[in-house]
């Protein structure tokens, strides 16, 4: 009984109605992200046909579902095209490792400091005379062999471990991380981060129903987020909001699920493809400025 | 007159000062060979000893030649031609006289592997001179080093040459099938040349994580022909 009901639900949602709508709708409706009044637009399904730059000679564009956060029910709005150079690379695990090590290490400062002998208190005076006492002969109380004495070649001052990984490796690391996430079914594309309520329980139950992991990374193109998602994710442990310029390999791998908006996807693809297909030599020319 | 200039005049011999205007005139006598000899330069106030010209100071502080100038924005195209551009232009769809061949996607699709081009539309084919550990008998485990372009390279004392490799990168798909086909092609090519000095069999190293194939020997041109045949 239950199984048949669920089957009916699936059929109703996916095949019959969607086919009818597809036949009625025009070829490719240009997608408008402003859908605040009605969370689901009338014409379904949408195929967000994006013009991909630098088409790959061998592999056609990948396709993924376009979902929504506006309602709890997991209705798919349409299909999104993805560029194979970013989302279908052979995963370079060694470069992924290097990226993570870089992110951990470049901020590290070792504050260990052992003062050398000239920074110790006065060294004059033998602790006891050379001969007579039965003890070993010493010249000062602060020699290296003493407890509490100076160290000759000890760590000196704050040492920084700062270095910048080459641009090609950072780009390849991002492409690998995105590929790995996509092919493990941990990436979801969303029209926008607009929620109907600010209650954190709404977002938590939504993520539970859709089997999104304990930690979710929401990525939007700007750093000014809608109010509702801001309140909801502030109260929830594991839900992180991030603009595109903050995207990094460590965060992508740390959070179980990655949720991208369409605008964020456009920006990411544009930047990564530009980096993969141009030759920006910083010595000769500075990089172009970032858009806000 | 400033104090500095007075002290300078006192310290330099009189003959040197008298000879300055004569030295700066060119051989033809039409114009001064150095801007220091002109009236407008001479009449300018001297600021400090550090801004005096080379002839009077030991350090090379160059004088500022001040004359009338005009700034225009005509001829920007000539400047733009020389500037470094980050965008890489699209290549033509036909083979060029230099030997460059565009990829053939229709032909490349039939193979289980694919070798991509780099951002400059060329093959990802490189030469490598790598140090390799030579393991011989324990009592003769010497390592002979040669300094080639400031790189310490292992020298094969038995083959009496350096070890060179050809590296093929940007491979996707079934790497082992590509390795098999590549080795078959190279052995066939070596048989055709019928050269006794070429060593057989052709050895290669496949790295599945870095997606590259390292072939021992300098076979770049033959590997390029192989890639052209496959349409990559």
Coordinates of C-alpha atoms in Angstrom, one line a residue:
Chain A
X1 CA 0.0 0.0 0.0
X2 CA 2.7 2.5 1.1
X3 CA 5.0 1.5 -1.7
X4 CA 2.3 2.0 -4.3
X5 CA 1.4 5.4 -2.8
X6 CA 5.1 6.5 -3.0
X7 CA 5.3 5.2 -6.5
X8 CA 2.3 7.2 -7.5
X9 CA 3.9 10.3 -5.9
X10 CA 7.1 9.8 -7.8
X11 CA 5.3 9.3 -11.1
X12 CA 3.2 12.3 -10.5
X13 CA 6.2 14.5 -9.7
X14 CA 8.6 13.3 -12.3
X15 CA 7.4 11.6 -15.4
X16 CA 3.8 12.6 -16.5
X17 CA 3.5 16.1 -15.4
X18 CA 7.0 17.1 -16.2
X19 CA 6.7 15.6 -19.7
X20 CA 3.5 17.6 -20.2
X21 CA 5.2 20.8 -19.0
X22 CA 8.3 20.1 -21.1
X23 CA 6.2 19.8 -24.2
X24 CA 4.3 23.0 -23.4
X25 CA 7.2 25.1 -22.5
X26 CA 9.5 26.7 -25.1
X27 CA 13.0 25.4 -25.9
X28 CA 15.1 26.9 -23.1
X29 CA 13.5 29.5 -20.8
X30 CA 16.0 31.9 -19.4
X31 CA 16.2 31.3 -15.7
X32 CA 15.3 34.2 -13.4
X33 CA 16.6 33.8 -9.8
X34 CA 14.0 36.2 -8.4
X35 CA 11.3 33.9 -7.4
X36 CA 10.4 35.2 -4.0
X37 CA 6.6 35.4 -4.2
X38 CA 6.0 31.9 -5.6
X39 CA 8.9 29.6 -4.6
X40 CA 8.3 27.3 -7.6
X41 CA 7.8 29.1 -11.0
X42 CA 4.9 28.0 -13.1
X43 CA 6.8 26.6 -16.0
X44 CA 8.5 23.4 -15.0
X45 CA 11.0 21.8 -15.6
X46 CA 13.6 24.4 -16.3
X47 CA 16.7 23.4 -18.2
X48 CA 19.2 26.1 -17.2
X49 CA 21.1 26.1 -20.5
X50 CA 24.3 27.9 -19.7
X51 CA 26.7 28.9 -22.3
X52 CA 29.9 27.1 -21.4
X53 CA 33.2 28.8 -22.3
X54 CA 36.1 26.8 -23.7
X55 CA 34.1 23.7 -24.6
X56 CA 36.0 20.4 -24.1
X57 CA 37.0 18.5 -27.2
X58 CA 36.2 15.1 -25.9
X59 CA 33.7 15.2 -23.1
X60 CA 30.2 16.8 -23.3
X61 CA 28.8 18.9 -20.4
X62 CA 27.7 17.1 -17.3
X63 CA 24.2 17.4 -16.0
X64 CA 22.9 17.8 -12.4
X65 CA 19.6 18.5 -10.8
X66 CA 18.5 22.0 -9.9
X67 CA 16.8 22.0 -6.5
X68 CA 15.2 24.5 -4.2
X69 CA 15.3 25.5 -0.5
X70 CA 12.0 27.3 -0.7
X71 CA 9.9 24.3 0.3
X72 CA 10.6 21.1 2.2
X73 CA 9.4 18.8 -0.5
X74 CA 12.3 17.8 -2.8
X75 CA 10.9 19.0 -6.1
X76 CA 13.5 19.4 -8.8
X77 CA 13.2 22.6 -10.8
X78 CA 15.3 21.4 -13.7
X79 CA 18.7 20.5 -15.0
X80 CA 22.0 22.4 -14.9
X81 CA 25.0 22.0 -17.3
X82 CA 28.4 21.6 -15.8
X83 CA 31.8 22.1 -17.5
X84 CA 33.9 18.8 -17.7
X85 CA 37.2 20.6 -17.2
X86 CA 36.1 21.5 -13.7
X87 CA 33.6 18.8 -12.7
X88 CA 35.1 15.8 -14.6
X89 CA 38.8 15.9 -14.0
X90 CA 41.0 12.9 -13.2
X91 CA 41.3 13.6 -9.5
X92 CA 44.8 14.5 -8.5
X93 CA 45.0 13.3 -4.9
X94 CA 48.6 14.5 -4.5
X95 CA 47.7 18.0 -5.4
X96 CA 44.7 17.8 -3.1
X97 CA 47.0 16.8 -0.3
X98 CA 49.4 19.7 -1.1
X99 CA 46.5 22.2 -1.0
X100 CA 45.4 21.0 2.4
X101 CA 49.0 21.1 3.8
X102 CA 49.4 24.6 2.4
X103 CA 46.2 25.8 4.0
X104 CA 47.3 24.4 7.3
X105 CA 50.9 25.5 7.2
X106 CA 51.0 28.9 5.7
X107 CA 49.4 30.5 8.7
X108 CA 51.6 28.7 11.2
X109 CA 54.0 30.7 13.3
X110 CA 56.3 28.9 15.7
X111 CA 56.7 31.1 18.8
X112 CA 59.3 28.9 20.5
X113 CA 62.2 31.0 21.7
X114 CA 65.2 30.0 23.9
X115 CA 67.3 32.9 24.9
X116 CA 70.9 32.6 24.0
X117 CA 73.7 33.0 26.6
X118 CA 74.0 36.7 26.3
X119 CA 70.3 37.1 27.4
X120 CA 70.8 35.2 30.6
X121 CA 71.5 36.8 33.9
X122 CA 75.0 37.6 35.0
X123 CA 77.5 34.8 34.1
X124 CA 80.2 36.0 36.3
X125 CA 81.1 34.0 39.3
X126 CA 81.9 30.4 39.7
X127 CA 79.2 28.7 41.8
X128 CA 81.9 27.2 44.0
X129 CA 85.7 27.2 44.0
X130 CA 87.6 25.1 41.5
X131 CA 89.1 22.8 44.1
X132 CA 88.3 21.8 47.6
X133 CA 84.6 20.9 47.4
X134 CA 84.0 17.4 46.2
X135 CA 81.8 18.6 43.4
X136 CA 82.4 18.9 39.7
X137 CA 84.2 22.0 38.5
X138 CA 81.9 24.6 36.9
X139 CA 82.4 28.2 35.7
X140 CA 78.8 29.4 35.8
X141 CA 75.3 28.3 36.8
X142 CA 73.8 28.8 33.4
X143 CA 75.9 26.6 31.1
X144 CA 74.0 24.3 28.7
X145 CA 74.6 21.2 30.8
X146 CA 72.8 22.8 33.8
X147 CA 69.1 22.6 34.4
X148 CA 67.7 26.0 33.5
X149 CA 70.7 26.9 31.5
X150 CA 70.9 28.5 28.0
X151 CA 70.7 26.5 24.8
X152 CA 73.3 27.2 22.1
X153 CA 71.4 26.5 18.9
X154 CA 67.9 26.5 20.2
X155 CA 64.8 27.9 18.4
X156 CA 65.2 31.6 18.0
X157 CA 62.3 33.8 17.8
X158 CA 59.1 33.5 15.8
X159 CA 59.6 31.5 12.7
X160 CA 57.0 31.7 10.0
X161 CA 56.0 28.9 7.6
X162 CA 54.5 31.2 5.1
X163 CA 54.6 30.2 1.4
X164 CA 52.2 30.5 -1.5
X165 CA 51.4 27.4 -3.5
X166 CA 51.6 27.9 -7.3
X167 CA 48.4 29.1 -8.9
X168 CA 48.1 26.1 -11.2
X169 CA 48.2 23.8 -8.2
X170 CA 45.6 25.7 -6.4
X171 CA 43.3 25.7 -9.4
X172 CA 43.8 22.0 -10.0
X173 CA 43.1 21.3 -6.3
X174 CA 39.8 23.2 -6.5
X175 CA 38.8 21.3 -9.6
X176 CA 39.7 18.0 -8.1
X177 CA 37.8 18.7 -4.9
X178 CA 34.7 19.7 -6.8
X179 CA 34.9 16.6 -9.1
X180 CA 35.3 14.3 -6.1
X181 CA 32.3 15.9 -4.3
X182 CA 30.1 15.7 -7.4
X183 CA 30.8 12.1 -8.2
X184 CA 30.2 11.1 -4.6
X185 CA 26.7 12.8 -4.8
X186 CA 27.5 15.4 -2.2
X187 CA 26.9 18.5 -4.4
X188 CA 23.5 20.1 -4.7
X189 CA 22.6 23.1 -6.9
X190 CA 20.0 25.5 -5.7
X191 CA 18.3 28.5 -7.3
X192 CA 19.0 30.8 -4.4
X193 CA 19.4 30.7 -0.6
X194 CA 15.9 32.2 0.1
X195 CA 14.0 30.5 2.9
X196 CA 10.4 31.0 3.8
X197 CA 11.1 31.1 7.6
X198 CA 14.0 32.0 9.8
X199 CA 13.4 29.0 12.1
X200 CA 16.5 26.8 12.2
X201 CA 14.3 23.7 12.6
X202 CA 13.0 24.2 9.0
X203 CA 16.5 24.0 7.5
X204 CA 17.6 21.2 9.8
X205 CA 14.5 19.1 8.9
X206 CA 15.0 19.9 5.2
X207 CA 18.5 18.7 5.3
X208 CA 17.5 15.6 7.3
X209 CA 14.8 14.6 4.7
X210 CA 17.1 15.1 1.8
X211 CA 19.9 13.1 3.5
X212 CA 22.3 16.0 3.5
X213 CA 25.2 15.3 5.8
X214 CA 25.8 16.6 9.3
X215 CA 27.7 19.6 7.9
X216 CA 26.6 21.6 4.9
X217 CA 28.5 24.4 3.1
X218 CA 26.2 26.9 1.4
X219 CA 28.0 29.0 -1.2
X220 CA 26.6 32.2 -2.7
X221 CA 28.2 34.7 -5.0
X222 CA 28.1 37.7 -2.6
X223 CA 28.9 37.9 1.0
X224 CA 25.6 39.5 1.9
X225 CA 23.2 36.6 2.6
X226 CA 19.4 36.7 3.0
X227 CA 18.2 37.1 6.6
X228 CA 16.4 33.8 7.0
X229 CA 19.3 31.6 6.1
X230 CA 21.6 33.7 8.2
X231 CA 19.6 33.1 11.4
X232 CA 19.0 29.5 10.6
X233 CA 22.6 28.6 10.0
X234 CA 23.9 30.7 12.9
X235 CA 21.9 28.5 15.3
X236 CA 22.8 25.2 13.6
X237 CA 26.1 23.5 14.2
X238 CA 27.7 22.4 11.0
X239 CA 25.9 24.7 8.6
X240 CA 28.3 27.3 7.1
X241 CA 27.6 30.2 4.7
X242 CA 30.4 31.3 2.4
X243 CA 30.8 33.6 -0.5
X244 CA 32.6 32.5 -3.7
X245 CA 35.9 34.2 -2.8
X246 CA 36.1 32.2 0.4
X247 CA 35.9 28.8 -1.4
X248 CA 38.8 26.5 -0.5
X249 CA 39.8 22.9 -0.7
X250 CA 39.9 22.4 3.1
X251 CA 36.3 23.7 3.6
X252 CA 35.0 21.7 0.6
X253 CA 36.3 18.5 2.0
X254 CA 35.5 19.2 5.7
X255 CA 31.8 19.8 5.1
X256 CA 29.9 16.7 4.0
X257 CA 27.6 18.4 1.6
X258 CA 28.2 21.4 -0.7
X259 CA 25.2 23.5 -1.8
X260 CA 25.9 26.0 -4.6
X261 CA 23.6 28.6 -6.0
X262 CA 23.4 29.1 -9.7
X263 CA 25.0 32.6 -9.5
X264 CA 27.9 31.1 -7.4
X265 CA 28.3 28.3 -10.0
X266 CA 28.5 30.9 -12.8
X267 CA 31.2 32.9 -11.0
X268 CA 33.2 29.8 -10.0
X269 CA 33.2 28.4 -13.5
X270 CA 34.1 31.7 -15.1
X271 CA 37.1 32.2 -12.7
X272 CA 38.4 28.7 -12.9
X273 CA 38.1 28.5 -16.7
X274 CA 39.8 31.8 -17.1
X275 CA 42.6 30.5 -14.9
X276 CA 42.9 27.2 -16.8
X277 CA 42.9 28.8 -20.2
X278 CA 45.0 32.0 -19.9
X279 CA 48.6 32.8 -18.9
X280 CA 48.6 35.4 -16.1
X281 CA 52.2 36.0 -15.3
X282 CA 52.2 38.2 -12.2
X283 CA 55.8 39.4 -13.0
X284 CA 54.8 41.0 -16.2
X285 CA 51.2 41.9 -15.5
X286 CA 49.0 42.1 -12.4
X287 CA 45.9 39.9 -12.2
X288 CA 42.6 41.6 -13.2
X289 CA 40.6 43.0 -10.2
X290 CA 37.9 40.9 -8.6
X291 CA 34.3 41.8 -9.1
X292 CA 32.4 42.6 -5.9
Chain B
X1 CA 76.3 80.8 -3.9
X2 CA 75.6 77.9 -1.5
X3 CA 78.1 76.9 1.0
X4 CA 78.3 73.4 -0.5
X5 CA 79.1 74.8 -3.9
X6 CA 81.7 77.1 -2.5
X7 CA 83.5 74.3 -0.7
X8 CA 83.3 72.2 -3.9
X9 CA 84.8 74.9 -6.0
X10 CA 87.6 75.3 -3.5
X11 CA 88.4 71.6 -3.4
X12 CA 88.4 71.0 -7.2
X13 CA 91.5 72.2 -9.2
X14 CA 90.9 75.3 -11.2
X15 CA 91.9 73.7 -14.5
X16 CA 89.1 71.1 -14.1
X17 CA 86.5 73.8 -13.7
X18 CA 87.8 75.8 -16.7
X19 CA 87.8 72.7 -18.9
X20 CA 84.1 71.8 -18.3
X21 CA 82.4 73.8 -21.0
X22 CA 85.0 72.7 -23.6
X23 CA 84.6 69.0 -22.8
X24 CA 80.8 69.0 -23.3
X25 CA 80.9 70.5 -26.8
X26 CA 80.6 67.9 -29.6
X27 CA 83.3 67.6 -32.3
X28 CA 81.2 69.4 -34.9
X29 CA 80.7 72.3 -32.6
X30 CA 77.0 72.6 -33.5
X31 CA 75.4 71.5 -30.3
X32 CA 76.5 70.4 -26.8
X33 CA 77.1 66.6 -26.5
X34 CA 75.7 66.7 -22.9
X35 CA 72.6 68.6 -21.6
X36 CA 74.9 70.0 -18.9
X37 CA 76.4 72.3 -21.4
X38 CA 73.1 74.0 -22.4
X39 CA 72.1 77.4 -21.0
X40 CA 68.8 76.3 -19.6
X41 CA 70.4 73.5 -17.7
X42 CA 73.2 75.7 -16.4
X43 CA 70.8 78.4 -15.2
X44 CA 68.7 76.0 -13.1
X45 CA 69.3 76.2 -9.4
X46 CA 71.3 73.2 -8.0
X47 CA 69.5 71.5 -5.2
X48 CA 72.1 69.4 -3.4
X49 CA 75.4 67.7 -3.9
X50 CA 73.8 64.4 -4.5
X51 CA 72.1 65.7 -7.7
X52 CA 75.3 66.9 -9.4
X53 CA 76.3 65.1 -12.6
X54 CA 78.8 62.3 -12.9
X55 CA 81.7 64.5 -13.8
X56 CA 81.7 66.2 -10.4
X57 CA 80.6 63.3 -8.1
X58 CA 82.1 59.9 -7.7
X59 CA 78.7 58.1 -7.4
X60 CA 76.7 57.8 -10.6
X61 CA 73.8 60.3 -9.8
X62 CA 72.3 61.1 -13.2
X63 CA 71.2 64.7 -13.9
X64 CA 67.6 65.4 -14.8
X65 CA 67.5 66.7 -18.3
X66 CA 64.6 69.1 -18.3
X67 CA 63.2 70.2 -21.7
X68 CA 59.9 70.8 -23.2
X69 CA 57.8 67.7 -24.0
X70 CA 54.4 66.8 -25.3
X71 CA 52.4 63.8 -24.3
X72 CA 50.0 62.1 -26.8
X73 CA 47.9 59.0 -27.0
X74 CA 48.5 58.4 -30.7
X75 CA 50.2 55.3 -31.7
X76 CA 48.8 53.2 -28.8
X77 CA 48.5 50.3 -31.2
X78 CA 52.2 50.0 -31.5
X79 CA 52.5 49.9 -27.7
X80 CA 49.7 47.4 -27.3
X81 CA 51.3 45.1 -29.8
X82 CA 54.3 44.7 -27.5
X83 CA 52.4 44.4 -24.2
X84 CA 52.0 41.0 -22.5
X85 CA 48.4 39.6 -23.0
X86 CA 46.9 37.0 -20.7
X87 CA 44.3 35.8 -23.1
X88 CA 45.5 33.0 -25.4
X89 CA 44.3 33.3 -29.0
X90 CA 42.3 30.5 -30.6
X91 CA 44.4 28.5 -33.2
X92 CA 43.2 27.8 -36.8
X93 CA 41.3 24.7 -37.7
X94 CA 43.9 23.5 -40.3
X95 CA 47.5 22.3 -40.0
X96 CA 50.0 25.1 -40.1
X97 CA 53.3 25.2 -41.9
X98 CA 55.2 24.8 -38.7
X99 CA 53.9 21.3 -38.2
X100 CA 51.2 22.0 -35.7
X101 CA 48.1 19.9 -36.2
X102 CA 44.7 20.7 -34.6
X103 CA 43.0 17.9 -32.6
X104 CA 40.5 15.7 -34.4
X105 CA 37.6 15.0 -31.9
X106 CA 35.8 12.6 -34.2
X107 CA 38.9 10.4 -34.4
X108 CA 39.8 10.8 -30.7
X109 CA 36.5 9.7 -29.4
X110 CA 36.9 6.0 -30.5
X111 CA 39.8 5.3 -28.2
X112 CA 39.3 4.3 -24.5
X113 CA 41.8 7.0 -23.5
X114 CA 42.2 10.7 -24.2
X115 CA 45.3 12.9 -24.2
X116 CA 44.4 16.6 -23.8
X117 CA 46.2 19.6 -25.1
X118 CA 47.7 22.2 -22.7
X119 CA 46.5 25.8 -22.6
X120 CA 48.7 26.7 -25.5
X121 CA 47.2 24.0 -27.7
X122 CA 50.3 21.9 -27.8
X123 CA 51.0 18.3 -26.7
X124 CA 51.9 17.9 -23.0
X125 CA 55.2 16.2 -24.0
X126 CA 58.4 17.0 -22.1
X127 CA 62.0 15.8 -21.7
X128 CA 63.1 14.8 -18.2
X129 CA 66.6 14.2 -16.9
X130 CA 65.9 12.5 -13.6
X131 CA 68.4 11.1 -11.1
X132 CA 67.9 7.4 -10.8
X133 CA 69.4 5.1 -8.2
X134 CA 71.7 2.6 -9.9
X135 CA 71.8 -0.7 -8.1
X136 CA 74.7 -2.8 -9.0
X137 CA 76.7 -5.3 -6.9
X138 CA 77.2 -4.2 -3.4
X139 CA 80.9 -3.8 -3.7
X140 CA 80.6 -1.6 -6.8
X141 CA 77.7 0.6 -5.6
X142 CA 79.4 3.9 -6.7
X143 CA 77.3 6.8 -7.8
X144 CA 78.8 8.8 -10.5
X145 CA 77.5 12.4 -10.9
X146 CA 77.7 14.8 -13.8
X147 CA 76.9 18.5 -13.5
X148 CA 74.6 19.2 -16.4
X149 CA 73.1 22.7 -16.2
X150 CA 73.7 22.8 -12.5
X151 CA 71.7 19.6 -11.9
X152 CA 73.3 16.5 -10.5
X153 CA 72.4 13.7 -12.8
X154 CA 73.1 10.0 -12.5
X155 CA 75.4 8.7 -15.1
X156 CA 74.9 5.2 -16.3
X157 CA 78.4 3.8 -16.3
X158 CA 77.5 0.7 -18.2
X159 CA 75.6 2.4 -21.0
X160 CA 78.0 5.4 -20.8
X161 CA 75.4 8.0 -21.2
X162 CA 72.9 10.1 -19.1
X163 CA 69.4 8.8 -18.5
X164 CA 66.8 10.8 -20.3
X165 CA 63.1 10.3 -20.3
X166 CA 60.1 11.5 -22.3
X167 CA 57.1 12.5 -20.2
X168 CA 53.5 12.5 -21.5
X169 CA 50.9 14.3 -19.3
X170 CA 47.2 15.2 -19.3
X171 CA 46.0 11.7 -19.8
X172 CA 42.4 10.6 -19.0
X173 CA 40.7 7.3 -19.4
X174 CA 42.4 3.9 -19.6
X175 CA 46.0 4.7 -19.0
X176 CA 47.3 1.1 -19.3
X177 CA 45.7 0.7 -22.8
X178 CA 47.5 3.9 -23.9
X179 CA 50.7 2.6 -22.4
X180 CA 50.3 -0.7 -24.3
X181 CA 49.5 1.0 -27.6
X182 CA 52.4 3.5 -27.2
X183 CA 54.9 0.8 -26.5
X184 CA 53.8 -1.2 -29.5
X185 CA 54.0 1.8 -31.7
X186 CA 57.5 2.7 -30.5
X187 CA 58.9 -0.8 -30.8
X188 CA 57.5 -1.0 -34.4
X189 CA 59.2 2.3 -35.2
X190 CA 62.5 1.2 -33.7
X191 CA 62.4 -2.0 -35.8
X192 CA 61.8 0.1 -38.9
X193 CA 64.9 2.2 -38.3
X194 CA 66.9 -1.0 -37.8
X195 CA 69.3 0.7 -35.4
X196 CA 71.4 -1.7 -33.4
X197 CA 72.3 0.9 -30.8
X198 CA 68.7 1.4 -29.7
X199 CA 67.9 -0.6 -26.5
X200 CA 65.0 -2.9 -26.4
X201 CA 62.5 -3.4 -24.9
X202 CA 61.0 0.1 -24.5
X203 CA 60.5 0.7 -20.7
X204 CA 57.8 3.0 -19.4
X205 CA 56.4 4.0 -16.0
X206 CA 52.7 4.7 -15.5
X207 CA 51.6 7.0 -12.7
X208 CA 47.9 6.6 -12.2
X209 CA 47.6 9.4 -9.6
X210 CA 49.6 12.0 -11.5
X211 CA 48.2 10.7 -14.9
X212 CA 51.4 10.6 -16.8
X213 CA 53.6 8.1 -18.7
X214 CA 57.4 8.3 -18.5
X215 CA 59.2 6.5 -21.3
X216 CA 62.9 5.8 -21.0
X217 CA 64.7 7.4 -23.9
X218 CA 64.2 10.5 -26.0
X219 CA 61.2 9.5 -28.1
X220 CA 59.4 12.9 -28.2
X221 CA 59.1 13.1 -32.0
X222 CA 57.8 9.6 -32.3
X223 CA 55.3 10.1 -29.5
X224 CA 54.1 13.3 -31.2
X225 CA 53.6 11.3 -34.4
X226 CA 51.7 8.7 -32.4
X227 CA 49.4 11.4 -30.9
X228 CA 48.8 12.9 -34.4
X229 CA 47.8 9.5 -35.7
X230 CA 45.3 9.0 -32.9
X231 CA 43.9 12.5 -33.4
X232 CA 44.7 14.0 -30.0

